[in-house]
Short mmCIF file of N, CA and C and ligand atoms in Angstrom, two decimals:
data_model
loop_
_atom_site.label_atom_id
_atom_site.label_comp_id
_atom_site.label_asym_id
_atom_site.label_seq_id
_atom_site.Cartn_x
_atom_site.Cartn_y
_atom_site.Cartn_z
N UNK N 1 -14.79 7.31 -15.30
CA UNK N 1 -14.38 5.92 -15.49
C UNK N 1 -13.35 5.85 -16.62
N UNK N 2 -11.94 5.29 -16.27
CA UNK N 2 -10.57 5.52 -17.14
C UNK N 2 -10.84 3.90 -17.49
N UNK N 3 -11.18 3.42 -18.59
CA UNK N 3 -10.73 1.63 -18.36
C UNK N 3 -9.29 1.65 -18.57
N UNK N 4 -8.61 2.51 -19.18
CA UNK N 4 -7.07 2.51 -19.80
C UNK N 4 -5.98 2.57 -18.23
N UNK N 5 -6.65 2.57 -16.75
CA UNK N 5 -6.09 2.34 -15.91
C UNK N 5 -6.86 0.76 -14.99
N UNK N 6 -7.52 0.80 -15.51
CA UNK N 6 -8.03 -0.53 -14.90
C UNK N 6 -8.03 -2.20 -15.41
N UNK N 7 -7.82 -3.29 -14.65
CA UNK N 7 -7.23 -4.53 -15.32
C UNK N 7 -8.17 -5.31 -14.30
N UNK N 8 -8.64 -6.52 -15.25
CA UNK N 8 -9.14 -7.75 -15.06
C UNK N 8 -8.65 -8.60 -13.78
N UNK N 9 -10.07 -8.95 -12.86
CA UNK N 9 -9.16 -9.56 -11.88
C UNK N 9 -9.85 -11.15 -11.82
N UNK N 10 -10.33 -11.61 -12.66
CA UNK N 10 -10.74 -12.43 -13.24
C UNK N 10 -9.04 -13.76 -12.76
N UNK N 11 -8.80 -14.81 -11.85
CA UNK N 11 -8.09 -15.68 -11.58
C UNK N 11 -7.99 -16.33 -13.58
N UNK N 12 -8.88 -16.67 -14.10
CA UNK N 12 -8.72 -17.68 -15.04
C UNK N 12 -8.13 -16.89 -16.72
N UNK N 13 -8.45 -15.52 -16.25
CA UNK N 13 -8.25 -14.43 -17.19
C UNK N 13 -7.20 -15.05 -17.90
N UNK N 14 -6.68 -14.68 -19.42
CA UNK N 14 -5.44 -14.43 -19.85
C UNK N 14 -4.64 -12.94 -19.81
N UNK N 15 -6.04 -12.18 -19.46
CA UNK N 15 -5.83 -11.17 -19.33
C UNK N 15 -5.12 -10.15 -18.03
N UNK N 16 -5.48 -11.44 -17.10
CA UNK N 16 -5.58 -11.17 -15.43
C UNK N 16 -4.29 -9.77 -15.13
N UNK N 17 -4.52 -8.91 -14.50
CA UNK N 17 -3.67 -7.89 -13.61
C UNK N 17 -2.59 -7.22 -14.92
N UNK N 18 -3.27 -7.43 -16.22
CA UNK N 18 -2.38 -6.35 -17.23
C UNK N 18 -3.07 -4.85 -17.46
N UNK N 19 -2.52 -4.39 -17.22
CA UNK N 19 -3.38 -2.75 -17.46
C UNK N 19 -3.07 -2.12 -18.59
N UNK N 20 -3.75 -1.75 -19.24
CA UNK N 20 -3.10 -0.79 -21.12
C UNK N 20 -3.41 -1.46 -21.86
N UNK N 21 -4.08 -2.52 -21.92
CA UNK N 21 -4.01 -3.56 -23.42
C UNK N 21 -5.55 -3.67 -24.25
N UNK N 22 -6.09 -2.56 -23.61
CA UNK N 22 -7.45 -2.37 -24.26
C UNK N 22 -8.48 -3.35 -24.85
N UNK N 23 -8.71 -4.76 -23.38
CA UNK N 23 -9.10 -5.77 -23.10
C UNK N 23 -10.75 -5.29 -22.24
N UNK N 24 -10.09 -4.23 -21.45
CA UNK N 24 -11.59 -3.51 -20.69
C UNK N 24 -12.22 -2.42 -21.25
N UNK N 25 -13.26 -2.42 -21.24
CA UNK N 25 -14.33 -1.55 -21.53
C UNK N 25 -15.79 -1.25 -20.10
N UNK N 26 -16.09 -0.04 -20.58
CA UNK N 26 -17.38 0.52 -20.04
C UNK N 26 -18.60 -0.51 -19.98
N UNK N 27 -18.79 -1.17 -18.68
CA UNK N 27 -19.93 -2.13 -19.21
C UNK N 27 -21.25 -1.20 -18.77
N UNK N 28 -21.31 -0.12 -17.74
CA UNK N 28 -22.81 0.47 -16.98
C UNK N 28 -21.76 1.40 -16.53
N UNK N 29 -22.27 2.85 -17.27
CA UNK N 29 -22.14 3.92 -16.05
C UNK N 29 -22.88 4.09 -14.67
N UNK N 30 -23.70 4.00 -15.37
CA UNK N 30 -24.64 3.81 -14.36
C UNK N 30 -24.30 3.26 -13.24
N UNK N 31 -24.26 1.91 -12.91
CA UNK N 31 -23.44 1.10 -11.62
C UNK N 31 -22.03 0.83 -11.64
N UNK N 32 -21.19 1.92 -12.08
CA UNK N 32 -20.27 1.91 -12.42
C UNK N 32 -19.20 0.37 -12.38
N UNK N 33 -19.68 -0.20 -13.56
CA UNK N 33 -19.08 -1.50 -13.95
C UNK N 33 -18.27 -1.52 -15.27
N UNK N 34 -17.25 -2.36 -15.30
CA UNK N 34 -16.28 -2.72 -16.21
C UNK N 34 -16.55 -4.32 -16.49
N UNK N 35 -16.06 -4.43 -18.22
CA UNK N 35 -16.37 -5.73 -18.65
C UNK N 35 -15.10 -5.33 -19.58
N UNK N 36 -14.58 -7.15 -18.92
CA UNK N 36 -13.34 -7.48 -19.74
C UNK N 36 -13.78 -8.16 -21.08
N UNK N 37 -13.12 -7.44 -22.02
CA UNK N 37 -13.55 -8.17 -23.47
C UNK N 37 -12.74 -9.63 -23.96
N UNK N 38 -11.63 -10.37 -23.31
CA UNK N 38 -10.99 -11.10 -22.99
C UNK N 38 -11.71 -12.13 -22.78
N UNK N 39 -12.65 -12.23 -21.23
CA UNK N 39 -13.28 -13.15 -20.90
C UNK N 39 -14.47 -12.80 -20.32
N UNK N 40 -15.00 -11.94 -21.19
CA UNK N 40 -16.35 -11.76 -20.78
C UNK N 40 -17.11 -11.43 -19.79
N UNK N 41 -15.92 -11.18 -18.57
CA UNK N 41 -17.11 -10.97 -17.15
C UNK N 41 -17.36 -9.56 -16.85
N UNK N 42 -17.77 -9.06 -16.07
CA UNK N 42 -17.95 -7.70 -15.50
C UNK N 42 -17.91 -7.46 -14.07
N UNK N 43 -16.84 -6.64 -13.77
CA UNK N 43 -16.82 -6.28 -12.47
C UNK N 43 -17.24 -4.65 -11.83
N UNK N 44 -17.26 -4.64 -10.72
CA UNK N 44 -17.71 -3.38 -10.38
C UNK N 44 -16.33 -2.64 -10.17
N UNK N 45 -16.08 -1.07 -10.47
CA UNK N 45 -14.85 -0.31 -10.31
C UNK N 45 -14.27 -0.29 -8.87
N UNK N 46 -15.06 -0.90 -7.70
CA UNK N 46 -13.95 -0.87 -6.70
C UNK N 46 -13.76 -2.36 -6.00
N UNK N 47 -13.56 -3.29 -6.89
CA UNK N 47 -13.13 -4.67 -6.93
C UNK N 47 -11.51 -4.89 -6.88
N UNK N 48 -11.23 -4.96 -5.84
CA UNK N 48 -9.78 -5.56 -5.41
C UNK N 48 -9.44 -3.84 -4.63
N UNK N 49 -10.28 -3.29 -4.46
CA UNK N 49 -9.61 -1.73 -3.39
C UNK N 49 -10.46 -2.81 -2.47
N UNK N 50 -10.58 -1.32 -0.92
CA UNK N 50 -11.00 -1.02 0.08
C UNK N 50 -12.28 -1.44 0.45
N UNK N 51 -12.64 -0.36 -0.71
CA UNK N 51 -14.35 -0.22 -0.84
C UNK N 51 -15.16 -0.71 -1.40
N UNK N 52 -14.35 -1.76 -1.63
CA UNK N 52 -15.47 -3.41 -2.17
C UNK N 52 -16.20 -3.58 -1.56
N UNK N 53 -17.64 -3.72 -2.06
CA UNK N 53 -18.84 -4.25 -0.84
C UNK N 53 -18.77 -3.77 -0.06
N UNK N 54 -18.51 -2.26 -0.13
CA UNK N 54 -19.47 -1.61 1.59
C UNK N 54 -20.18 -0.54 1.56
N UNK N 55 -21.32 -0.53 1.78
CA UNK N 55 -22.40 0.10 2.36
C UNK N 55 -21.98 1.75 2.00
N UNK N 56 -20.60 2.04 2.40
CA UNK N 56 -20.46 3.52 2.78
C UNK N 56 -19.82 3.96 1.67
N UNK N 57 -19.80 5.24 1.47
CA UNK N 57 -19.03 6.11 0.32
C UNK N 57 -17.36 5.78 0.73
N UNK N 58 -17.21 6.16 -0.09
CA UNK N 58 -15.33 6.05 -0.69
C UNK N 58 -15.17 7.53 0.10
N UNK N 59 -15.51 8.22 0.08
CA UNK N 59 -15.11 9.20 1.18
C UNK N 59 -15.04 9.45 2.62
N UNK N 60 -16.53 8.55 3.18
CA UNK N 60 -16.75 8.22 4.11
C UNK N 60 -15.33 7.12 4.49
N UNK N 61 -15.61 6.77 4.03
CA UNK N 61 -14.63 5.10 4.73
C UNK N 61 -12.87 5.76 4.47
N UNK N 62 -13.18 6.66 3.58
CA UNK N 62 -11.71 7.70 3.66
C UNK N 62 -11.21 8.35 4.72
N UNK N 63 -12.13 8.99 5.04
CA UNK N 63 -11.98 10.10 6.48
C UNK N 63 -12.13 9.52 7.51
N UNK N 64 -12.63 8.06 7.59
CA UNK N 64 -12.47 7.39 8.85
C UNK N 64 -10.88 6.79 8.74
N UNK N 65 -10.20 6.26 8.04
CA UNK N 65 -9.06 5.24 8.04
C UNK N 65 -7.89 6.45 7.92
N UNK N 66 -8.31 7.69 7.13
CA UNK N 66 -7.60 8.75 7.95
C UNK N 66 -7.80 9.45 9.30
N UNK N 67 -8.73 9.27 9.56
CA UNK N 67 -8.50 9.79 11.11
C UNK N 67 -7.57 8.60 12.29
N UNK N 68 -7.99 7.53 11.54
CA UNK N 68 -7.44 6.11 12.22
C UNK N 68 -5.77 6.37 12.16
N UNK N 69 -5.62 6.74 10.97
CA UNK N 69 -4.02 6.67 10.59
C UNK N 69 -3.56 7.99 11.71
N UNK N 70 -4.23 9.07 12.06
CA UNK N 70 -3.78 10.11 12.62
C UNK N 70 -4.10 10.07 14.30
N UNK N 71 -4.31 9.06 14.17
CA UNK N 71 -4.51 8.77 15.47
C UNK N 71 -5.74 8.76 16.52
N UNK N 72 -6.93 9.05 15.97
CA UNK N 72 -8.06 9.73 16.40
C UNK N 72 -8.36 8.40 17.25
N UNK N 73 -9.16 8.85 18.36
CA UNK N 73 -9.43 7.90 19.02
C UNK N 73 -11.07 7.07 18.54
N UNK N 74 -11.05 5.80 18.32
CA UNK N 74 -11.89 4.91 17.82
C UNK N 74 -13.49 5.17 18.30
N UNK N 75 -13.23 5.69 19.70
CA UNK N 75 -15.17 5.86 20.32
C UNK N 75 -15.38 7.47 19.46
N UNK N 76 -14.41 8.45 19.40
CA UNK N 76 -14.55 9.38 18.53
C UNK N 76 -15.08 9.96 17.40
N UNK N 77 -14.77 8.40 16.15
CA UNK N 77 -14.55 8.43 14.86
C UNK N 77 -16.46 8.02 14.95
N UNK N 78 -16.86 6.93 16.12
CA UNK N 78 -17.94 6.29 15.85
C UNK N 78 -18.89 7.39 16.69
N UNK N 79 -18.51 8.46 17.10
CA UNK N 79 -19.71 9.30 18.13
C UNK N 79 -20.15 10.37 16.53
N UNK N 80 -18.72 11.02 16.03
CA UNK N 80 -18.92 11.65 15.01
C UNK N 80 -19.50 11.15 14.00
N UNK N 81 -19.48 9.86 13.66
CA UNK N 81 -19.99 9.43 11.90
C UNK N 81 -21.38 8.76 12.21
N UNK N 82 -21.55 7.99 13.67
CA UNK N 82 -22.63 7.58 13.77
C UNK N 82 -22.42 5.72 13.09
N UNK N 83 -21.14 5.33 13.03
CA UNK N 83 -20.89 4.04 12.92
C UNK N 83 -20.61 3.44 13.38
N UNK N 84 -20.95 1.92 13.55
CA UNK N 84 -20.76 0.86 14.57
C UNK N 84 -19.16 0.63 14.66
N UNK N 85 -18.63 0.27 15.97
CA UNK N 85 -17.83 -0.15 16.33
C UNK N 85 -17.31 -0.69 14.92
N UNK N 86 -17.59 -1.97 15.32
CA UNK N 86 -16.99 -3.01 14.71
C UNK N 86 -16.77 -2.91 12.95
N UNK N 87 -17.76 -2.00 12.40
CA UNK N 87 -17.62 -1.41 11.39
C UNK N 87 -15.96 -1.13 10.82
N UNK N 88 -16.33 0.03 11.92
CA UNK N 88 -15.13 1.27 11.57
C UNK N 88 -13.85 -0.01 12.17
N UNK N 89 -13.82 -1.08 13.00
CA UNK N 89 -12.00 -2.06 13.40
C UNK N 89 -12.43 -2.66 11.56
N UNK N 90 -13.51 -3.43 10.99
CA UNK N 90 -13.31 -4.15 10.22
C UNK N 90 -13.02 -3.16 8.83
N UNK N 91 -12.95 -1.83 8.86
CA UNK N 91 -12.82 -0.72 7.89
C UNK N 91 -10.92 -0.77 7.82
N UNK N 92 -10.48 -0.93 9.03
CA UNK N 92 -8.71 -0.92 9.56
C UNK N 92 -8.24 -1.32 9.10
N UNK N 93 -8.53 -3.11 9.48
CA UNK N 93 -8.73 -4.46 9.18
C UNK N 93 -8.31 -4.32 7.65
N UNK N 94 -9.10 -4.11 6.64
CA UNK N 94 -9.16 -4.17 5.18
C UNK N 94 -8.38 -3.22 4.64
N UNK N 95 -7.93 -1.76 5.85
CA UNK N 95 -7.43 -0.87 4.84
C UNK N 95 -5.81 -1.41 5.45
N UNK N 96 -5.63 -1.77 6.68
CA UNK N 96 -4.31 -2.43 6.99
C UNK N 96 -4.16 -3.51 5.96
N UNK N 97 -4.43 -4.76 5.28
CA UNK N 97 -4.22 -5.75 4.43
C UNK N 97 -4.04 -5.18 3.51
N UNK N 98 -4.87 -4.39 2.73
CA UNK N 98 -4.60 -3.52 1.68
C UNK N 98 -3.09 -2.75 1.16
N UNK N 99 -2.77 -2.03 2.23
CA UNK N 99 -1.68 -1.25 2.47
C UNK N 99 -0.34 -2.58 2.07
N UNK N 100 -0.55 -3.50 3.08
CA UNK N 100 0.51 -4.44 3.09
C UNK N 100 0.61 -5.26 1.70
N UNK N 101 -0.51 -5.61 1.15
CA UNK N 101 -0.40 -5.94 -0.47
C UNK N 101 0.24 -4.81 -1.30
N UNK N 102 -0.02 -3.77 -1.27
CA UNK N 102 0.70 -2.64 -2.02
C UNK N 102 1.90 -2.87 -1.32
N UNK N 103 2.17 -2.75 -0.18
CA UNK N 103 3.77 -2.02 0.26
C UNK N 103 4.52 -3.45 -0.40
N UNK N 104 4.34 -4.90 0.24
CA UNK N 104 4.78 -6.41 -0.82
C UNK N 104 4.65 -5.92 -2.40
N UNK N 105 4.08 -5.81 -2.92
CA UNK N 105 4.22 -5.38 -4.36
C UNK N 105 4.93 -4.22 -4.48
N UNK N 106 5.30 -3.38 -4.29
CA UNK N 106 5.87 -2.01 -4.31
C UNK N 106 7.43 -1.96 -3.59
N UNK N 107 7.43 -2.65 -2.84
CA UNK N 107 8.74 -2.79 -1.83
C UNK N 107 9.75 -3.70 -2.20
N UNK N 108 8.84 -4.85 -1.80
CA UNK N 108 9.40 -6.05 -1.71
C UNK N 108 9.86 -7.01 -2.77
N UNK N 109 9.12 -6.40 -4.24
CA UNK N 109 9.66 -6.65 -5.46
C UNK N 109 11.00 -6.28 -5.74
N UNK N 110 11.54 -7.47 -6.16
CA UNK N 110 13.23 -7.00 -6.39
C UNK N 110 13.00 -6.02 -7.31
N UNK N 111 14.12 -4.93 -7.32
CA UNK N 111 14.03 -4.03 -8.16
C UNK N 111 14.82 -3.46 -8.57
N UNK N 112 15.64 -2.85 -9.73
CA UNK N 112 16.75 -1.70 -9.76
C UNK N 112 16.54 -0.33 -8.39
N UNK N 113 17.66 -0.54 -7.66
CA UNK N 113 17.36 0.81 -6.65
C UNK N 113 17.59 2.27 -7.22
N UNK N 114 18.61 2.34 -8.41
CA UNK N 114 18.76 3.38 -8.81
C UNK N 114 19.99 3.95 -7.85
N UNK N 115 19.74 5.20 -7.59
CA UNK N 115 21.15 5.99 -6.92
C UNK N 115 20.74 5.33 -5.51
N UNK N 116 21.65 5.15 -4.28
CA UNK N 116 21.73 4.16 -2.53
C UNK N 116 22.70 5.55 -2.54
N UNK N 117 22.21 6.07 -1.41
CA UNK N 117 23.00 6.84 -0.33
C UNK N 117 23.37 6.34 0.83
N UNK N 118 24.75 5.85 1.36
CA UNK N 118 24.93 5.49 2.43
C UNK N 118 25.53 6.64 3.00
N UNK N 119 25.83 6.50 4.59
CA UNK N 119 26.57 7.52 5.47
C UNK N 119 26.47 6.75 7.11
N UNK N 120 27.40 7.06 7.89
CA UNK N 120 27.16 6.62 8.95
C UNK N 120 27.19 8.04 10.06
N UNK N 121 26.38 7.33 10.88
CA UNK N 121 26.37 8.66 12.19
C UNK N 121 27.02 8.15 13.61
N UNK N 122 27.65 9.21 14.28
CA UNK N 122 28.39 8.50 15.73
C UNK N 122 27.31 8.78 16.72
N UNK N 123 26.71 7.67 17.34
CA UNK N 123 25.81 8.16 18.27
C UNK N 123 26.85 7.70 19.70
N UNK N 124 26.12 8.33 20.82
CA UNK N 124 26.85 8.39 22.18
C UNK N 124 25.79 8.01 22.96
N UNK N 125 25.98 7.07 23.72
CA UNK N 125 24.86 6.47 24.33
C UNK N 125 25.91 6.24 26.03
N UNK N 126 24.87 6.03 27.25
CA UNK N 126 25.48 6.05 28.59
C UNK N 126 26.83 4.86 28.61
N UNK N 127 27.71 5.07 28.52
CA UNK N 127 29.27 4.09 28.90
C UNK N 127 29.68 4.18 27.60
N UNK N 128 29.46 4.88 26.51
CA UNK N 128 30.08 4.56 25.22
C UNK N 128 29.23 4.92 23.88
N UNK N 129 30.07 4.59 22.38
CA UNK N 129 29.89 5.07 21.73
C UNK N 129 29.02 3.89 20.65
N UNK N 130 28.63 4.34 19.74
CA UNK N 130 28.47 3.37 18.49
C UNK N 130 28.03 3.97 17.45
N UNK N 131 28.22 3.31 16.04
CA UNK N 131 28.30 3.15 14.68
C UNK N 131 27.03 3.64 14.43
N UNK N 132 26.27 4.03 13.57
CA UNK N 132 25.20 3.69 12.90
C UNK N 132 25.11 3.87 11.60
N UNK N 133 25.56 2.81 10.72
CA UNK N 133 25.14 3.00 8.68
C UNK N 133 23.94 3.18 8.69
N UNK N 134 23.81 4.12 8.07
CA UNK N 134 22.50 3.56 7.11
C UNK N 134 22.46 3.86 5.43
N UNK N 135 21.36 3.02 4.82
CA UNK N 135 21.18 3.23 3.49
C UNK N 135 20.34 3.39 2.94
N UNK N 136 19.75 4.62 1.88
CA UNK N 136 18.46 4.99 1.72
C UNK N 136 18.66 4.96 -0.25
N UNK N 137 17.47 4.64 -0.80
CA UNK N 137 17.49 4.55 -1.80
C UNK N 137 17.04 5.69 -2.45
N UNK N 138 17.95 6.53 -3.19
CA UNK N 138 17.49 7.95 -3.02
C UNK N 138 16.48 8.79 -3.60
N UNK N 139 16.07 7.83 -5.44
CA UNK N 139 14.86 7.96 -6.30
C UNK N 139 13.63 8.27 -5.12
N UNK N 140 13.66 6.86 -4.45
CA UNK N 140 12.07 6.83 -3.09
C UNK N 140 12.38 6.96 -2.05
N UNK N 141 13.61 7.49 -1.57
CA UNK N 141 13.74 7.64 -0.75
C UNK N 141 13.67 6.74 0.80
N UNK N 142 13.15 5.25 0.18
CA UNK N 142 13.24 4.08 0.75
C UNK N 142 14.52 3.69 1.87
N UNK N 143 14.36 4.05 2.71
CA UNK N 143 15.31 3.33 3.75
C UNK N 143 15.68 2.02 3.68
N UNK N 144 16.75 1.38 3.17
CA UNK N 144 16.88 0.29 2.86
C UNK N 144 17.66 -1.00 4.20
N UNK N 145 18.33 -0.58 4.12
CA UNK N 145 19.24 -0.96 5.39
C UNK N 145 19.83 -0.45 6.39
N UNK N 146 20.32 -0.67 7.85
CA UNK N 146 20.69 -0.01 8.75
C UNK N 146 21.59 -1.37 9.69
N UNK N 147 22.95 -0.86 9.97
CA UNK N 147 23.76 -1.41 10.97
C UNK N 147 24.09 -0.43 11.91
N UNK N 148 24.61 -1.37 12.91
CA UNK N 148 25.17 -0.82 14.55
C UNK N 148 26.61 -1.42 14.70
N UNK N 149 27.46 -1.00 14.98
CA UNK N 149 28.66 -1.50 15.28
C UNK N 149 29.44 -0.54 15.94
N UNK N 150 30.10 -0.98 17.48
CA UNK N 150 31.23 -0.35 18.02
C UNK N 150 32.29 0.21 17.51
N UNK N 151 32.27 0.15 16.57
CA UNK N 151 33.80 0.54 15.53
C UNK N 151 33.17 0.89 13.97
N UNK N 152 34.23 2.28 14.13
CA UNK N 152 33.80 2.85 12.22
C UNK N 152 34.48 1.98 11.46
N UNK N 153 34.15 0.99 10.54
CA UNK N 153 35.23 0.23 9.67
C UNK N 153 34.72 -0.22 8.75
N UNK N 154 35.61 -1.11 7.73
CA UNK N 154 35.35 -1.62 6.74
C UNK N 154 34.45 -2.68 6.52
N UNK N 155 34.19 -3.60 7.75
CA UNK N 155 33.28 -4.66 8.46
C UNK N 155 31.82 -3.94 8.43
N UNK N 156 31.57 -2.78 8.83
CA UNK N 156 30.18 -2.20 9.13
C UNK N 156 29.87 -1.85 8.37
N UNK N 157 30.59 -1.76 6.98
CA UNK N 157 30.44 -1.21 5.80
C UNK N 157 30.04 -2.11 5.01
N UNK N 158 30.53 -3.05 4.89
CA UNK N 158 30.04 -4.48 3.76
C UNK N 158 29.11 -5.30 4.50
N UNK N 159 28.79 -5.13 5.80
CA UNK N 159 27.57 -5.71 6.32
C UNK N 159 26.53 -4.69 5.51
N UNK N 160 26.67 -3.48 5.73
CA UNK N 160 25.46 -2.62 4.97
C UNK N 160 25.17 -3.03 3.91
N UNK N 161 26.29 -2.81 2.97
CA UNK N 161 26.13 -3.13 1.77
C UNK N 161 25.21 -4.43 1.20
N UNK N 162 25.51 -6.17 2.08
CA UNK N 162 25.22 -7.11 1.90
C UNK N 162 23.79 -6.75 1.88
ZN1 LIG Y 201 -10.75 -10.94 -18.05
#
């Protein structure tokens, strides 16, 4: 248990979603809980993940949402682990929302991109040709933008850019 990576999710907090400010502390190893010294409450260490309130290990519910991600087929995951259906869609469910709060926070936050690699490729498709820019942000490697245009030019270029 790191509290020096973990932050208050307390709505009324002053403290709310700052991490480093040595506001949290060790409230129970034991049930592995954290108490904000800020505002007094205590939460359990997997409050605002996945594995909030469920029944199953953090490993368990791991190796299922990876097999999910790899494609495994769903009557599969539940013949092998011995879990209900509906379990293992509402396990998806939470780890799909999850994902999309990180990727919105992580993505979708304006941000310095750092070094943008653009380049375009000539693809050949049946009756003809076309353009394709693209632009990748090269620190994360983030694919940022992508155009199509019949013609290599200066037009397909400042559309990218925009
Ligand atoms: Zn707090």
């Amino acid at each position: 248990m790191d509290p020096q990576q973990i932050f208050c999710h307390n709505p009324a907090c002053p403290a709310r979603g700052k991490v480093g400010r040595g506001n949290i502390g060790v409230h129970s190893r034991k049930q592995n809980r954290y108490i904000c010294h800020e505002c007094k409450r205590t939460f359990t260490q997997s409050k605002g993940t996945v594995f909030y309130r469920l029944r199953y290990s953090c490993e368990i519910v791991t190796q299922v949402v990876t097999l999910l991600a790899y494609g495994c087929p769903l009557q599969a995951i539940v013949a092998a682990f011995d879990i209900d259906e509906r379990t293992v869609a509402s396990w998806q469910q939470r780890a799909g929302e999850h994902c999309q709060q990180v990727h919105q926070h992580l993505v979708h936050h304006p941000r310095d991109l750092g070094q943008v690699q653009a380049d375009e490729i000539r693809v050949k498709y049946q009756g003809g040709i076309a353009w394709v820019a693209l632009a990748i942000a090269v620190p994360t490697r983030l694919w940022i933008a992508g155009m199509v245009s019949s013609c290599r030019d200066g037009a397909l270029i400042r559309r990218l850019i925009q």
